[in-house]
PDB file of C-alpha atoms in Angstrom:
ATOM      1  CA  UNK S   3      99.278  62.310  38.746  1.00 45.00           C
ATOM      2  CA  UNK S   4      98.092  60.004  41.530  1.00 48.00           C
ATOM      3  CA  UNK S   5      95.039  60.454  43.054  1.00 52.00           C
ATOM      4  CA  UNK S   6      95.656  62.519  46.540  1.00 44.00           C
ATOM      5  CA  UNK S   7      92.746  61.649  49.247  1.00 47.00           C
ATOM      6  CA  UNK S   8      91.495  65.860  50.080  1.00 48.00           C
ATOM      7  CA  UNK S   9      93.266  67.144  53.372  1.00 49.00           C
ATOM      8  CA  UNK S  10      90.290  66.651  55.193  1.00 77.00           C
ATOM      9  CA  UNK S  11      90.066  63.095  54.926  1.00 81.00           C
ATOM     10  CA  UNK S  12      93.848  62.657  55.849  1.00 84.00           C
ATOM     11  CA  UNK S  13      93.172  64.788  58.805  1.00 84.00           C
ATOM     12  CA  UNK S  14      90.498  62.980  59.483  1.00 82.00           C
ATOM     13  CA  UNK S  15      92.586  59.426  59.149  1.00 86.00           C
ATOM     14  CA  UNK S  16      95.551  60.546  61.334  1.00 89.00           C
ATOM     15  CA  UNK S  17      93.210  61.524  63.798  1.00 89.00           C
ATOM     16  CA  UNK S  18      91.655  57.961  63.813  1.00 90.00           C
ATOM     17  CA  UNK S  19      94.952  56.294  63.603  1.00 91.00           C
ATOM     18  CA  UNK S  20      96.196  58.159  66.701  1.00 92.00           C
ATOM     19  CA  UNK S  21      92.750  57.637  68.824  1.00 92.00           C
ATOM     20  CA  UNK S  22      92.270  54.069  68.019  1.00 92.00           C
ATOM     21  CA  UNK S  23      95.270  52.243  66.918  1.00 92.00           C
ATOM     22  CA  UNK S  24      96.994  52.382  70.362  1.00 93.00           C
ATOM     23  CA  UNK S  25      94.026  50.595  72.200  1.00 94.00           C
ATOM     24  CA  UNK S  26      94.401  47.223  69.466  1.00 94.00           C
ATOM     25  CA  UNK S  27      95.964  45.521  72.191  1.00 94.00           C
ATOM     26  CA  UNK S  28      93.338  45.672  74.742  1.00 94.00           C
ATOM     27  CA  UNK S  29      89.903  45.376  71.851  1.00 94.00           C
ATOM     28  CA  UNK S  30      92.021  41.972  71.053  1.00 95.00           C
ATOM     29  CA  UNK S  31      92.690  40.877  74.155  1.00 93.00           C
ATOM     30  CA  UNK S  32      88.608  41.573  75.008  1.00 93.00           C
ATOM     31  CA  UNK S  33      87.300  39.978  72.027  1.00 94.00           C
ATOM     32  CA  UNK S  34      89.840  36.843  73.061  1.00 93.00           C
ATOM     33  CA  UNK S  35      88.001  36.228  76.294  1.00 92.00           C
ATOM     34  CA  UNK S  36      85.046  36.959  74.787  1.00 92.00           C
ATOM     35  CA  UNK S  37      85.065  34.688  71.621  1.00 91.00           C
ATOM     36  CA  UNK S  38      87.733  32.364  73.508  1.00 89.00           C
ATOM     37  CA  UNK S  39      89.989  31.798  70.314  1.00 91.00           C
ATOM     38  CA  UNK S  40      92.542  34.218  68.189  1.00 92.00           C
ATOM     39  CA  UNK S  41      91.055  33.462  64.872  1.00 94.00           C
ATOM     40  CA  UNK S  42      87.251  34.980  66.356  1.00 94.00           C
ATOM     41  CA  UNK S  43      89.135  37.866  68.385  1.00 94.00           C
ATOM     42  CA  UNK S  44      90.817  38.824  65.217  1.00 95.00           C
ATOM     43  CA  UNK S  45      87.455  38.623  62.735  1.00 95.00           C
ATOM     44  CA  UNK S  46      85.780  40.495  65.748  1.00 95.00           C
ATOM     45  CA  UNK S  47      88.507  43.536  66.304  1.00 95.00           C
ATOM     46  CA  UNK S  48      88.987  43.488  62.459  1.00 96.00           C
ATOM     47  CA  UNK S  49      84.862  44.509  62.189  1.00 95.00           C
ATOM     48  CA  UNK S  50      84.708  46.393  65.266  1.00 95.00           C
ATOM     49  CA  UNK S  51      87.694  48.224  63.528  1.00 94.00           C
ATOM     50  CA  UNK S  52      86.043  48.613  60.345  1.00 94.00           C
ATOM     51  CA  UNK S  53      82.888  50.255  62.133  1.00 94.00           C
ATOM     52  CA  UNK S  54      85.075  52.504  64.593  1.00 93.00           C
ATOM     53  CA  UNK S  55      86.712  54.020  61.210  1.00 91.00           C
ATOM     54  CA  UNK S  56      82.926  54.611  59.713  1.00 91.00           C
ATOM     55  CA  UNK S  57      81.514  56.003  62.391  1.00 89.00           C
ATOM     56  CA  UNK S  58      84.680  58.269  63.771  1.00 89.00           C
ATOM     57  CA  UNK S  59      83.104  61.249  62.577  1.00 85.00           C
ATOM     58  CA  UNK S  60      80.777  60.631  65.651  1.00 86.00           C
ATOM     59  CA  UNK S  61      82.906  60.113  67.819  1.00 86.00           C
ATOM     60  CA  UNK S  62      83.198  63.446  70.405  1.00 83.00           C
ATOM     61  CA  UNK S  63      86.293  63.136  71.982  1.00 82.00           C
ATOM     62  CA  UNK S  64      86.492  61.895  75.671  1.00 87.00           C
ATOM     63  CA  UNK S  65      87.609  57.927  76.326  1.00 91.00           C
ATOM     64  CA  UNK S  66      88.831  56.832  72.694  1.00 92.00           C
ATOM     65  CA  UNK S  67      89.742  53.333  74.373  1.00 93.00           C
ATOM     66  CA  UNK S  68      85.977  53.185  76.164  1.00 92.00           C
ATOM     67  CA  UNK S  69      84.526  54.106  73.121  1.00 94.00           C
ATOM     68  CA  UNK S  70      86.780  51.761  70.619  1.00 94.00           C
ATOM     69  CA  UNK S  71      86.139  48.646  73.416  1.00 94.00           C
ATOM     70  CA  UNK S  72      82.353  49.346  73.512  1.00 93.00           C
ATOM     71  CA  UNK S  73      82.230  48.942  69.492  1.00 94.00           C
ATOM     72  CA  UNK S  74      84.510  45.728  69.850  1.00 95.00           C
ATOM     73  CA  UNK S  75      81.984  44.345  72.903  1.00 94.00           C
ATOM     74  CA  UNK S  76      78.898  45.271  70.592  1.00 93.00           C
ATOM     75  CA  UNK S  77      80.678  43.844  67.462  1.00 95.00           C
ATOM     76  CA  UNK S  78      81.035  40.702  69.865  1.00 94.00           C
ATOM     77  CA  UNK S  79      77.460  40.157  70.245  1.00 92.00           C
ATOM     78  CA  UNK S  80      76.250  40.531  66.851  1.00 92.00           C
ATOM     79  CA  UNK S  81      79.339  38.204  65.815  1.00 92.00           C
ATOM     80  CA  UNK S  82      77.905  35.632  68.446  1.00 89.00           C
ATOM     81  CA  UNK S  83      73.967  35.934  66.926  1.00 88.00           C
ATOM     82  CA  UNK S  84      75.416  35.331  63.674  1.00 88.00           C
ATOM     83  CA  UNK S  85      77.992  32.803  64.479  1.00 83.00           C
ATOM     84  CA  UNK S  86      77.190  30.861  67.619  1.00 73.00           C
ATOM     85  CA  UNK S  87      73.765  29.744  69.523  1.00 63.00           C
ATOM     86  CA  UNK S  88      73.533  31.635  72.576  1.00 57.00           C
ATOM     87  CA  UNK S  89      75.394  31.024  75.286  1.00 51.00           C
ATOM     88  CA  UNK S  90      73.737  29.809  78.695  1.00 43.00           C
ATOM     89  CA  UNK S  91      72.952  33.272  80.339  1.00 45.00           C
ATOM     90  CA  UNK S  92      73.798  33.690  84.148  1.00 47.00           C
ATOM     91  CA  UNK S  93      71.216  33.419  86.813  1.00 43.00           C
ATOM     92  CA  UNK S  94      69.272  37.164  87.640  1.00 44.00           C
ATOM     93  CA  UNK S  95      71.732  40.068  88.427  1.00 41.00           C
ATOM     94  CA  UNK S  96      69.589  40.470  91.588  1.00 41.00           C
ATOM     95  CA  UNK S  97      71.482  38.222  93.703  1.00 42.00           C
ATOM     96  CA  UNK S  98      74.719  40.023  95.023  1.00 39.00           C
ATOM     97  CA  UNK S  99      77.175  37.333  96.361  1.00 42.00           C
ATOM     98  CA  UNK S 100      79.962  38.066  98.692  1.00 42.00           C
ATOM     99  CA  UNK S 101      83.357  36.284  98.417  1.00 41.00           C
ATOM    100  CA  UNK S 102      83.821  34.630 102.029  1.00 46.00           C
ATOM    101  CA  UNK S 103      87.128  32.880 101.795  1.00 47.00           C
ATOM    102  CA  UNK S 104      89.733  35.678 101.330  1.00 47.00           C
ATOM    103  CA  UNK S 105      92.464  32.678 100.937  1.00 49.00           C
ATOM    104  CA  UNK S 106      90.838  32.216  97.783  1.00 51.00           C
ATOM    105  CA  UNK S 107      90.062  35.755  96.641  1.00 57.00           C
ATOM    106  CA  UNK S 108      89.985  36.174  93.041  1.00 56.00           C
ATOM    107  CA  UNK S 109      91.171  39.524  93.314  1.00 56.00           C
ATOM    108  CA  UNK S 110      94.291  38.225  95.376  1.00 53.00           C
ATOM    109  CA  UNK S 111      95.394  35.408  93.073  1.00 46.00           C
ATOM    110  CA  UNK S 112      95.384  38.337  89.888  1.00 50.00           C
ATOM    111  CA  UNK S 113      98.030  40.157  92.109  1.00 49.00           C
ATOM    112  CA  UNK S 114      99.774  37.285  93.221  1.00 52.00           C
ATOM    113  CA  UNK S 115      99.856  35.691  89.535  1.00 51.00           C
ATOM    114  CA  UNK S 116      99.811  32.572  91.973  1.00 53.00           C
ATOM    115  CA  UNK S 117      98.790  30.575  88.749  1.00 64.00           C
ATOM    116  CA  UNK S 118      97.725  32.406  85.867  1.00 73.00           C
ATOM    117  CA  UNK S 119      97.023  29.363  83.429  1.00 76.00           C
ATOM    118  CA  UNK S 120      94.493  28.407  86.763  1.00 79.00           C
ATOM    119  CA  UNK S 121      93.249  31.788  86.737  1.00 80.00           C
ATOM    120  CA  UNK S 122      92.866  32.390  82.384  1.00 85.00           C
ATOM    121  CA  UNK S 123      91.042  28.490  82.554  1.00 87.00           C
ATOM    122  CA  UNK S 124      88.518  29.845  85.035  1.00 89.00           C
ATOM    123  CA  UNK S 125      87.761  33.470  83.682  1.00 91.00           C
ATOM    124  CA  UNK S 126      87.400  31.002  80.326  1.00 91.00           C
ATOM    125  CA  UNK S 127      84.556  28.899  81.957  1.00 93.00           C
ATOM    126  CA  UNK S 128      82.567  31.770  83.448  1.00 93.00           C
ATOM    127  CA  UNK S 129      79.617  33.090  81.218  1.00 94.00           C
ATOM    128  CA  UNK S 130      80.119  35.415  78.703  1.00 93.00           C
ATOM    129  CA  UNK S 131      78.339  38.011  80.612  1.00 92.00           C
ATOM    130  CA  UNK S 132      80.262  37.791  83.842  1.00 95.00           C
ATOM    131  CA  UNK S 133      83.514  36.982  81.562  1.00 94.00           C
ATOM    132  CA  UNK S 134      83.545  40.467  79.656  1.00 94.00           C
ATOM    133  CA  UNK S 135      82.634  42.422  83.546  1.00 95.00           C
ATOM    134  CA  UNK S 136      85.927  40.430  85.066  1.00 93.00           C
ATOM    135  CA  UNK S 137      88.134  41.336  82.028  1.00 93.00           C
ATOM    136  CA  UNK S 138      87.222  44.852  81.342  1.00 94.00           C
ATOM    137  CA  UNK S 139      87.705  45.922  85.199  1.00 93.00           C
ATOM    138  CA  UNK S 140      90.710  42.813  86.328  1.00 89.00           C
ATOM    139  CA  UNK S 141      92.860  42.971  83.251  1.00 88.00           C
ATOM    140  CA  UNK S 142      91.459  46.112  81.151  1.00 91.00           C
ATOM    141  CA  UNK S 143      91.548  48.467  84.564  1.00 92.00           C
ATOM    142  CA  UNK S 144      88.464  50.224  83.534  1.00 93.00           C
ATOM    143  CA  UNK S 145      86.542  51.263  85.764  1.00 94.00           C
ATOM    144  CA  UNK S 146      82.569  50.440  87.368  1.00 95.00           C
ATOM    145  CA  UNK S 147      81.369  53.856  85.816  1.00 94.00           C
ATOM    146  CA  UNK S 148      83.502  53.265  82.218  1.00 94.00           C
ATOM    147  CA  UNK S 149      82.176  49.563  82.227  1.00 94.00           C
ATOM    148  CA  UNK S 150      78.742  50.217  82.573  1.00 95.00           C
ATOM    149  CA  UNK S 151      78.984  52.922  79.973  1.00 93.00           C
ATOM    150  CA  UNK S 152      80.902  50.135  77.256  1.00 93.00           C
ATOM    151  CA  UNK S 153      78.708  47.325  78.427  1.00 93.00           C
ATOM    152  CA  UNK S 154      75.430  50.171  78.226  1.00 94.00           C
ATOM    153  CA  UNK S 155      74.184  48.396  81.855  1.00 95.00           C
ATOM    154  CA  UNK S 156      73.703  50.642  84.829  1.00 96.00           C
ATOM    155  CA  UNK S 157      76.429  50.090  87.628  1.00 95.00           C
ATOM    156  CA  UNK S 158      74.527  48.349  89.592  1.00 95.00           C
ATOM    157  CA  UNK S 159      74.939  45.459  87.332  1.00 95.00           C
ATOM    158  CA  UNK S 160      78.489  45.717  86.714  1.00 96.00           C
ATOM    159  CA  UNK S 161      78.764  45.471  90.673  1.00 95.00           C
ATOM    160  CA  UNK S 162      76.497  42.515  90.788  1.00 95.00           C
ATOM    161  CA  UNK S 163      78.104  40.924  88.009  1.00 95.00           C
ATOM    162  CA  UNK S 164      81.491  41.477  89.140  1.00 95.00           C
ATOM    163  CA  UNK S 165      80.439  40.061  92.497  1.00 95.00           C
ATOM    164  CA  UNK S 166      78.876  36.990  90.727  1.00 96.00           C
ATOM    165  CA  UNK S 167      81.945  36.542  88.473  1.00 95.00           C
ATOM    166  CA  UNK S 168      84.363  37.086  91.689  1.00 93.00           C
ATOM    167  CA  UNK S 169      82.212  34.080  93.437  1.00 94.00           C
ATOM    168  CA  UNK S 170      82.310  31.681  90.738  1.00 94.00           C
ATOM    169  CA  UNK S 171      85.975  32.057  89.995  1.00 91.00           C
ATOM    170  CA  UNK S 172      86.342  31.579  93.824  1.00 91.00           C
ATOM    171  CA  UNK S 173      84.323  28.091  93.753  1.00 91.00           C
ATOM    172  CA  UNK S 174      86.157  26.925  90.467  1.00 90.00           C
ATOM    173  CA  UNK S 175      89.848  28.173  91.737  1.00 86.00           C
ATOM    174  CA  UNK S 176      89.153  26.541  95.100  1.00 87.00           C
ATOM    175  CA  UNK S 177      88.735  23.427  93.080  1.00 86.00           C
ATOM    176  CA  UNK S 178      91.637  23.609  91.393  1.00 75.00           C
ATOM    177  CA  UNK S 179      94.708  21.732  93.410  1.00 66.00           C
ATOM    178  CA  UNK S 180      97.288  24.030  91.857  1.00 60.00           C
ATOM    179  CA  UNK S 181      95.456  26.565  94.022  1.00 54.00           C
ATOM    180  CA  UNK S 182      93.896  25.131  97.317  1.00 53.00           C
ATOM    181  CA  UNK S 183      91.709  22.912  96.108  1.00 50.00           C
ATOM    182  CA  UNK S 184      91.612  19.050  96.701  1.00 48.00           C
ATOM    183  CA  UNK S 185      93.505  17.003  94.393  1.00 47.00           C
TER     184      UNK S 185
END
């Protein structure tokens, strides 16, 4: 007779399976702009995966997609210790910048799609820090209060990050002749 896992377990795994396994899409499209290549995205979501299922017994109910996408972004930074030398950190959160071309809005040219391959090339450049902010609230919807709960910074900082973020992809898209810039 096979071995049968006890009901509690398989209770237990169903009711992982059903609270995690729908939000795969969005922990591997973070750890893609995170990491900024499939074969990292896919180690990183495969750990953060791995950890989710060990510690599920913690987990309390609530946001399962907050909660899966803060393991991924935590599994992201020990991944990076391990893997890569630290990326160039951002200037001091302090400085809140205001966007003051609306031609050039960020936030317009995601609703527009006016040139996504413009847009994914400068979320890509931006560093990691401002990169994760831009992606969990632009593409991931979350929002300030949900971010600074996955990225464990008070929202404050997601506001002056996204601000920061918003301003840099505003100087690199205005750059960009697909988009306004100068050729």
């Amino acid at each position: 007779m096979p071995d049968r896992a006890p009901m509690n377990e398989r209770e237990a795994t169903m009711q992982f399976e059903q609270a995690i396994l729908p939000h795969l899409d969005a922990a591997y499209n973070l750890a893609r702009w995170l990491t900024g290549n499939d074969h990292d995205a896919q180690d990183v979501v495969q750990d953060a995966s791995l950890r989710a299922l060990k510690f599920f017994g913690g987990f309390r109910g609530g946001n399962s997609r907050a909660w899966f996408l803060t393991i991924v972004r935590n599994t992201f930074y020990n991944w990076l210790d391990k893997n890569r030398p630290r990326e160039v950190s951002a200037a001091g959160d302090e400085e809140l910048l205001t966007v003051e071309d609306p031609a050039v809005d960020p936030e317009l040219l995601f609703a527009r799609s006016a040139n996504i391959a413009a847009v994914r090339g400068a979320i890509e450049q931006l560093p990691v820090e401002f990169r994760e902010i831009t992606v969990l609230r632009e593409l991931e919807e979350f929002s300030y209060k949900e971010i600074a709960r996955i990225a464990g910074v008070p929202i404050g900082t997601v506001m002056s990050r996204l601000a920061r973020a918003r301003k840099q992809l505003q100087e690199i898209l205005a750059k960009t002749p697909e988009v306004g810039g100068r050729p």
